[in-house]
Short mmCIF file of C-alpha atoms in Angstrom, two decimals:
data_model
loop_
_atom_site.label_atom_id
_atom_site.label_comp_id
_atom_site.label_asym_id
_atom_site.label_seq_id
_atom_site.Cartn_x
_atom_site.Cartn_y
_atom_site.Cartn_z
CA MET A 1 -0.46 -23.01 -2.05
CA ARG A 2 -3.60 -23.27 -4.23
CA SER A 3 -5.80 -21.53 -1.65
CA TYR A 4 -3.10 -19.16 -0.38
CA ALA A 5 -2.49 -18.05 -3.97
CA VAL A 6 -5.78 -16.13 -3.74
CA TYR A 7 -4.15 -13.75 -1.24
CA LEU A 8 -0.97 -13.65 -3.29
CA LEU A 9 -3.06 -12.64 -6.31
CA ASN A 10 -4.55 -9.85 -4.19
CA PHE A 11 -1.06 -8.63 -3.31
CA ALA A 12 0.11 -8.80 -6.91
CA PHE A 13 -2.91 -7.05 -8.43
CA PHE A 14 -3.19 -4.25 -5.89
CA ASP A 15 0.57 -3.64 -5.71
CA PHE A 16 0.61 -3.34 -9.49
CA ALA A 17 -2.45 -1.06 -9.47
CA THR A 18 -0.88 1.12 -6.76
CA SER A 19 2.33 1.49 -8.77
CA ILE A 20 0.51 2.45 -11.97
CA ILE A 21 -1.86 4.89 -10.30
CA SER A 22 0.95 6.46 -8.26
CA PHE A 23 2.84 7.10 -11.50
CA PHE A 24 -0.25 8.81 -12.93
CA SER A 25 -0.82 11.01 -9.87
CA CYS A 26 2.62 11.72 -8.32
CA GLN A 27 0.98 14.01 -5.78
CA LYS A 28 2.57 16.51 -3.44
CA VAL A 29 0.72 17.38 -0.22
CA ILE A 30 0.34 21.07 0.59
CA PHE A 31 -0.50 21.42 4.27
CA SER A 32 -2.79 24.46 4.41
CA GLY A 33 -4.51 24.83 7.75
CA PHE A 34 -7.29 22.26 7.93
CA SER A 35 -7.52 21.91 4.15
CA LEU A 36 -6.15 18.85 2.35
CA ILE A 37 -4.63 20.10 -0.90
CA TYR A 38 -2.65 18.04 -3.40
CA ILE A 39 -0.59 19.31 -6.34
CA PHE A 40 -0.30 16.64 -9.04
CA HIS A 41 2.85 16.34 -11.14
CA GLY A 42 2.03 13.06 -12.90
CA PRO A 43 0.43 12.50 -16.33
CA CYS A 44 -3.05 12.85 -14.78
CA LYS A 45 -2.57 16.63 -14.92
CA TYR A 46 -3.02 16.45 -18.71
CA PHE A 47 -6.56 15.14 -18.20
CA SER A 48 -8.40 16.98 -15.43
CA PRO A 49 -8.30 17.78 -11.69
CA TRP A 50 -11.14 15.30 -11.17
CA PHE A 51 -9.12 12.49 -12.75
CA CYS A 52 -6.14 13.39 -10.54
CA TYR A 53 -8.38 13.30 -7.49
CA PHE A 54 -9.70 9.90 -8.60
CA CYS A 55 -6.10 8.63 -8.92
CA HIS A 56 -5.35 9.90 -5.40
CA CYS A 57 -8.43 8.22 -3.92
CA PHE A 58 -7.77 5.00 -5.82
CA GLU A 59 -4.18 4.85 -4.55
CA CYS A 60 -5.35 5.39 -0.98
CA HIS A 61 -7.89 2.57 -1.27
CA THR A 62 -5.40 0.09 -2.79
CA LEU A 63 -2.87 0.80 -0.04
CA ALA A 64 -5.53 0.34 2.61
CA HIS A 65 -6.67 -2.98 1.11
CA SER A 66 -3.07 -4.26 1.05
CA GLN A 67 -2.94 -3.78 4.82
CA TRP A 68 -6.06 -5.86 5.36
CA ILE A 69 -4.81 -8.66 3.08
CA LEU A 70 -1.51 -8.74 4.95
CA LEU A 71 -3.45 -9.24 8.19
CA ALA A 72 -5.60 -11.92 6.51
CA SER A 73 -2.41 -13.74 5.45
CA PHE A 74 -1.26 -14.05 9.05
CA ILE A 75 -4.73 -15.19 10.15
CA TYR A 76 -4.71 -17.80 7.37
CA ARG A 77 -1.33 -19.19 8.39
CA HIS A 78 -2.54 -19.55 11.99
CA GLN A 79 -5.87 -21.04 10.89
CA VAL A 80 -4.15 -23.74 8.82
CA LEU A 81 -2.30 -24.96 11.89
CA VAL A 82 -5.27 -25.01 14.27
CA GLY A 83 -8.30 -25.82 12.14
CA GLY A 84 -7.47 -27.01 8.65
CA SER A 85 -6.87 -25.24 5.36
CA PRO A 86 -9.67 -23.01 3.99
CA SER A 87 -10.82 -23.74 0.47
CA VAL A 88 -10.24 -21.45 -2.49
CA LYS A 89 -13.91 -20.47 -2.28
CA ASP A 90 -13.50 -19.44 1.36
CA MET A 91 -10.42 -17.38 0.50
CA LEU A 92 -12.30 -15.61 -2.29
CA LYS A 93 -15.13 -14.78 0.12
CA ASN A 94 -12.64 -13.40 2.65
CA SER A 95 -10.94 -11.30 -0.03
CA VAL A 96 -14.27 -9.82 -1.17
CA ALA A 97 -15.24 -9.09 2.44
CA PHE A 98 -11.97 -7.28 3.12
CA TYR A 99 -12.09 -5.40 -0.18
CA SER A 100 -15.68 -4.26 0.39
CA MET A 101 -14.45 -1.94 3.16
CA SER A 102 -11.89 -0.25 0.92
CA ALA A 103 -14.35 -0.13 -2.00
CA CYS A 104 -16.90 1.71 0.17
CA PHE A 105 -14.15 4.08 1.29
CA LEU A 106 -13.28 4.80 -2.36
CA LEU A 107 -16.88 5.50 -3.40
CA ILE A 108 -17.52 7.76 -0.41
CA TYR A 109 -14.21 9.66 -0.64
CA LEU A 110 -14.77 10.38 -4.35
CA CYS A 111 -17.88 12.38 -3.47
CA ASP A 112 -15.99 14.93 -1.36
CA ARG A 113 -13.81 16.75 -3.88
CA SER A 114 -13.65 20.52 -3.42
CA ASP A 115 -13.43 23.22 -6.09
CA SER A 116 -9.86 23.65 -7.38
CA ASP A 117 -10.07 27.45 -7.63
CA GLU A 118 -11.19 27.71 -4.02
CA LEU A 119 -8.36 25.42 -2.91
CA LEU A 120 -5.88 27.58 -4.83
CA ARG A 121 -7.07 30.68 -3.01
CA VAL A 122 -6.65 28.95 0.37
CA MET A 123 -3.18 27.73 -0.58
CA ALA A 124 -2.06 31.15 -1.84
CA ARG A 125 -3.40 32.87 1.30
CA LEU A 126 -1.70 30.51 3.75
CA HIS A 127 1.57 30.21 1.78
CA PRO A 128 2.13 33.68 0.30
CA GLU A 129 5.91 33.17 0.15
CA TYR A 130 5.50 30.58 -2.65
CA HIS A 131 3.18 32.71 -4.85
CA TYR A 132 1.09 29.72 -5.90
CA ASP A 133 -1.37 32.02 -7.66
CA ASP A 134 1.31 33.45 -9.98
CA ASP A 135 1.02 31.73 -13.36
CA ARG A 136 4.37 33.19 -14.48
CA ILE A 137 6.13 31.05 -11.82
CA TRP A 138 4.01 27.91 -11.64
CA HIS A 139 2.30 28.06 -15.04
CA SER A 140 -0.87 25.98 -14.73
CA LEU A 141 -1.05 24.05 -11.45
CA THR A 142 -3.27 20.98 -11.30
CA LEU A 143 -4.58 20.60 -7.80
CA SER A 144 -7.44 18.99 -5.98
CA GLY A 145 -8.38 17.92 -2.48
CA ASN A 146 -10.72 18.71 0.37
CA LEU A 147 -11.50 22.13 1.77
CA SER A 148 -11.85 20.96 5.38
CA MET A 149 -10.53 17.83 7.02
CA PHE A 150 -13.37 18.07 9.53
CA SER A 151 -16.15 17.59 7.01
CA PRO A 152 -17.82 14.24 7.84
CA ILE A 153 -16.72 12.37 4.71
CA THR A 154 -13.13 13.65 4.77
CA PHE A 155 -12.74 13.04 8.49
CA LEU A 156 -14.01 9.46 8.22
CA SER A 157 -11.69 8.88 5.24
CA ILE A 158 -8.69 10.13 7.21
CA LEU A 159 -9.60 7.86 10.11
CA TYR A 160 -9.86 4.87 7.77
CA MET A 161 -6.45 5.62 6.27
CA THR A 162 -4.57 6.30 9.51
CA PHE A 163 -6.24 4.68 12.54
CA PRO A 164 -6.44 0.97 11.48
CA CYS A 165 -2.68 0.66 10.82
CA VAL A 166 -1.87 0.45 14.56
CA PRO A 167 -4.41 -2.28 15.55
CA ILE A 168 -3.68 -4.15 12.30
CA TYR A 169 0.02 -4.16 13.11
CA CYS A 170 -0.65 -5.35 16.67
CA ALA A 171 -2.90 -8.16 15.35
CA ILE A 172 -0.18 -9.18 12.85
CA LEU A 173 2.36 -9.50 15.68
CA TYR A 174 -0.16 -11.48 17.76
CA TYR A 175 -0.87 -14.04 15.01
CA ARG A 176 2.81 -14.29 14.13
CA TYR A 177 3.71 -15.08 17.74
CA ASN A 178 0.95 -17.72 18.05
CA THR A 179 1.91 -19.33 14.73
CA LEU A 180 5.58 -19.61 15.70
CA THR A 181 4.59 -20.98 19.11
CA ILE A 182 2.56 -23.76 17.48
CA LEU A 183 5.34 -24.59 15.02
CA SER A 184 7.93 -24.81 17.81
CA ASP A 185 5.78 -27.28 19.79
CA PRO A 186 7.42 -30.76 19.57
CA ALA A 187 4.00 -32.41 19.87
CA ILE A 188 2.65 -30.84 16.66
CA ASN A 189 1.61 -33.46 14.10
CA LEU A 190 3.42 -32.15 11.03
CA SER A 191 5.95 -33.80 8.77
CA PRO A 192 9.39 -32.15 8.64
CA VAL A 193 8.69 -31.00 5.08
CA SER A 194 5.35 -29.40 6.04
CA LYS A 195 6.84 -27.74 9.10
CA LYS A 196 9.71 -26.34 7.03
CA SER A 197 7.22 -25.02 4.46
CA HIS A 198 5.20 -23.28 7.20
CA GLN A 199 8.32 -21.76 8.70
CA LYS A 200 9.39 -20.37 5.31
CA LEU A 201 6.00 -18.76 4.80
CA VAL A 202 6.08 -17.30 8.30
CA ARG A 203 9.52 -15.84 7.56
CA ALA A 204 8.12 -14.27 4.41
CA LEU A 205 5.16 -12.84 6.33
CA THR A 206 7.48 -11.62 9.08
CA VAL A 207 9.49 -9.62 6.58
CA GLN A 208 6.22 -8.40 5.06
CA ALA A 209 5.11 -7.38 8.55
CA GLY A 210 7.90 -4.80 8.48
CA ILE A 211 6.44 -3.22 5.35
CA PRO A 212 3.72 -1.27 7.25
CA ILE A 213 6.58 0.69 8.84
CA PHE A 214 6.47 2.83 5.70
CA TRP A 215 2.76 3.39 6.34
CA LEU A 216 3.25 4.21 10.03
CA VAL A 217 6.06 6.70 9.35
CA ALA A 218 4.15 8.35 6.49
CA SER A 219 1.01 8.63 8.64
CA GLY A 220 3.06 10.15 11.47
CA ILE A 221 4.66 12.74 9.17
CA TYR A 222 1.28 13.52 7.60
CA THR A 223 -0.39 14.03 11.00
CA MET A 224 2.40 16.21 12.41
CA ALA A 225 2.55 18.36 9.27
CA GLN A 226 -1.23 18.72 9.16
CA PHE A 227 -1.28 20.15 12.67
CA GLY A 228 1.71 22.43 12.04
CA LEU A 229 4.28 20.57 14.14
CA ILE A 230 6.62 20.20 11.13
CA GLY A 231 6.66 21.83 7.73
CA GLY A 232 8.60 22.45 4.54
CA PRO A 233 9.10 20.72 1.19
CA ILE A 234 10.39 17.44 2.68
CA PRO A 235 7.15 16.47 4.53
CA GLU A 236 5.13 17.69 1.55
CA ASN A 237 6.93 15.39 -0.90
CA ILE A 238 7.92 12.41 1.23
CA THR A 239 4.50 11.36 2.57
CA PHE A 240 3.23 9.51 -0.49
CA ARG A 241 6.71 8.56 -1.69
CA LEU A 242 7.13 6.52 1.50
CA MET A 243 3.81 4.79 0.81
CA ASP A 244 5.00 4.04 -2.71
CA CYS A 245 7.73 1.87 -1.18
CA ILE A 246 5.07 -0.64 -0.07
CA PRO A 247 4.15 -2.00 -3.55
CA MET A 248 7.84 -1.94 -4.47
CA VAL A 249 9.03 -4.12 -1.55
CA SER A 250 6.10 -6.55 -1.23
CA PRO A 251 6.54 -8.40 -4.59
CA VAL A 252 10.28 -8.82 -3.96
CA VAL A 253 9.55 -10.47 -0.61
CA THR A 254 7.01 -12.84 -2.19
CA ILE A 255 9.34 -13.91 -5.01
CA PHE A 256 12.32 -14.37 -2.69
CA PHE A 257 10.61 -16.44 0.01
CA ILE A 258 7.97 -18.50 -1.84
CA GLN A 259 9.66 -21.25 -3.82
CA PRO A 260 7.15 -21.82 -6.69
CA TYR A 261 7.35 -18.13 -7.60
CA ARG A 262 11.13 -18.05 -7.21
CA ASP A 263 11.50 -21.15 -9.40
CA GLY A 264 9.24 -19.60 -12.03
CA LEU A 265 11.40 -16.48 -12.10
CA LEU A 266 14.57 -18.54 -12.47
CA LYS A 267 13.12 -20.31 -15.53
CA ILE A 268 12.67 -17.07 -17.46
CA PRO A 269 16.33 -16.39 -18.36
CA THR A 270 17.10 -20.07 -18.90
CA GLN A 271 14.23 -20.59 -21.37
CA SER A 272 15.69 -18.05 -23.81
CA ALA A 273 19.35 -18.94 -23.20
CA PRO A 274 21.42 -21.23 -25.47
CA VAL A 275 21.57 -24.80 -24.26
CA GLY A 276 25.23 -24.56 -23.29
CA ASP A 277 24.66 -21.46 -21.15
CA THR A 278 21.53 -22.64 -19.31
CA ALA A 279 23.26 -24.48 -16.45
CA ASP A 280 25.83 -21.74 -15.94
CA LYS A 281 23.21 -18.98 -15.83
CA LYS A 282 20.96 -20.87 -13.45
CA SER A 283 23.92 -21.64 -11.18
CA TYR A 284 24.89 -17.95 -11.17
CA ILE A 285 21.34 -16.77 -10.35
CA MET A 286 21.01 -19.30 -7.51
CA THR A 287 24.33 -18.06 -6.11
CA GLN A 288 23.05 -14.47 -6.15
CA LEU A 289 19.80 -15.45 -4.37
#
């Protein structure tokens, strides 16, 4: 667990960062031809459109990194069974290598913000029924985005956010299958306790492997709406709200399936409880779990 905790720390930090930054941005996608326009309803609107755009880019890069770390977790579990456990130093190197891709994406994507006034004109022209340019209805809209999805930087950013989720998911299923095959082999040289520990972690990762479903569905809705196959307020609002489910579900899975973290959580209410109530409260919590 000492080396694997490096990946767990990645999950915890980036899930927390995603939640905070999503609260600040709370963006709504306005599908306007080939322009990518976002209206921000979160507290970032009280700062500036640039800060809102930064929050949007930062959220995209944290979500992308979480995908890579999930894949790395499955590779790690397989590697432990076939070639020994990597050291903490190796895990840190792997984390930095995976994060470097998302960090480069963030730095590049930040350089492609378009003028807000120009985006407003495009939005008002393509959606005249909503009167986005009427301050009496919408007051002061805070929006940002990219004028054309086919500009080199924007197009590469879209590819990075949407294309890898399919091969990553296929690789996750591949490593899960191989890991379970090794664990089910009667000739494997593992103690019953170690085998049970591996199986618990694989169950946790298997549940986590279902989490990218939110990403796949959101990417599908985003792509269809961008090309005009679907439209309306539901696709505009639901795209990033589905992605927000990822940092909400992932910590729950970790706490539920990994015993040291579950035991640590169970100690919190008992530490502040009166001595007579400690056993009863712990028994009740264990029953609920």
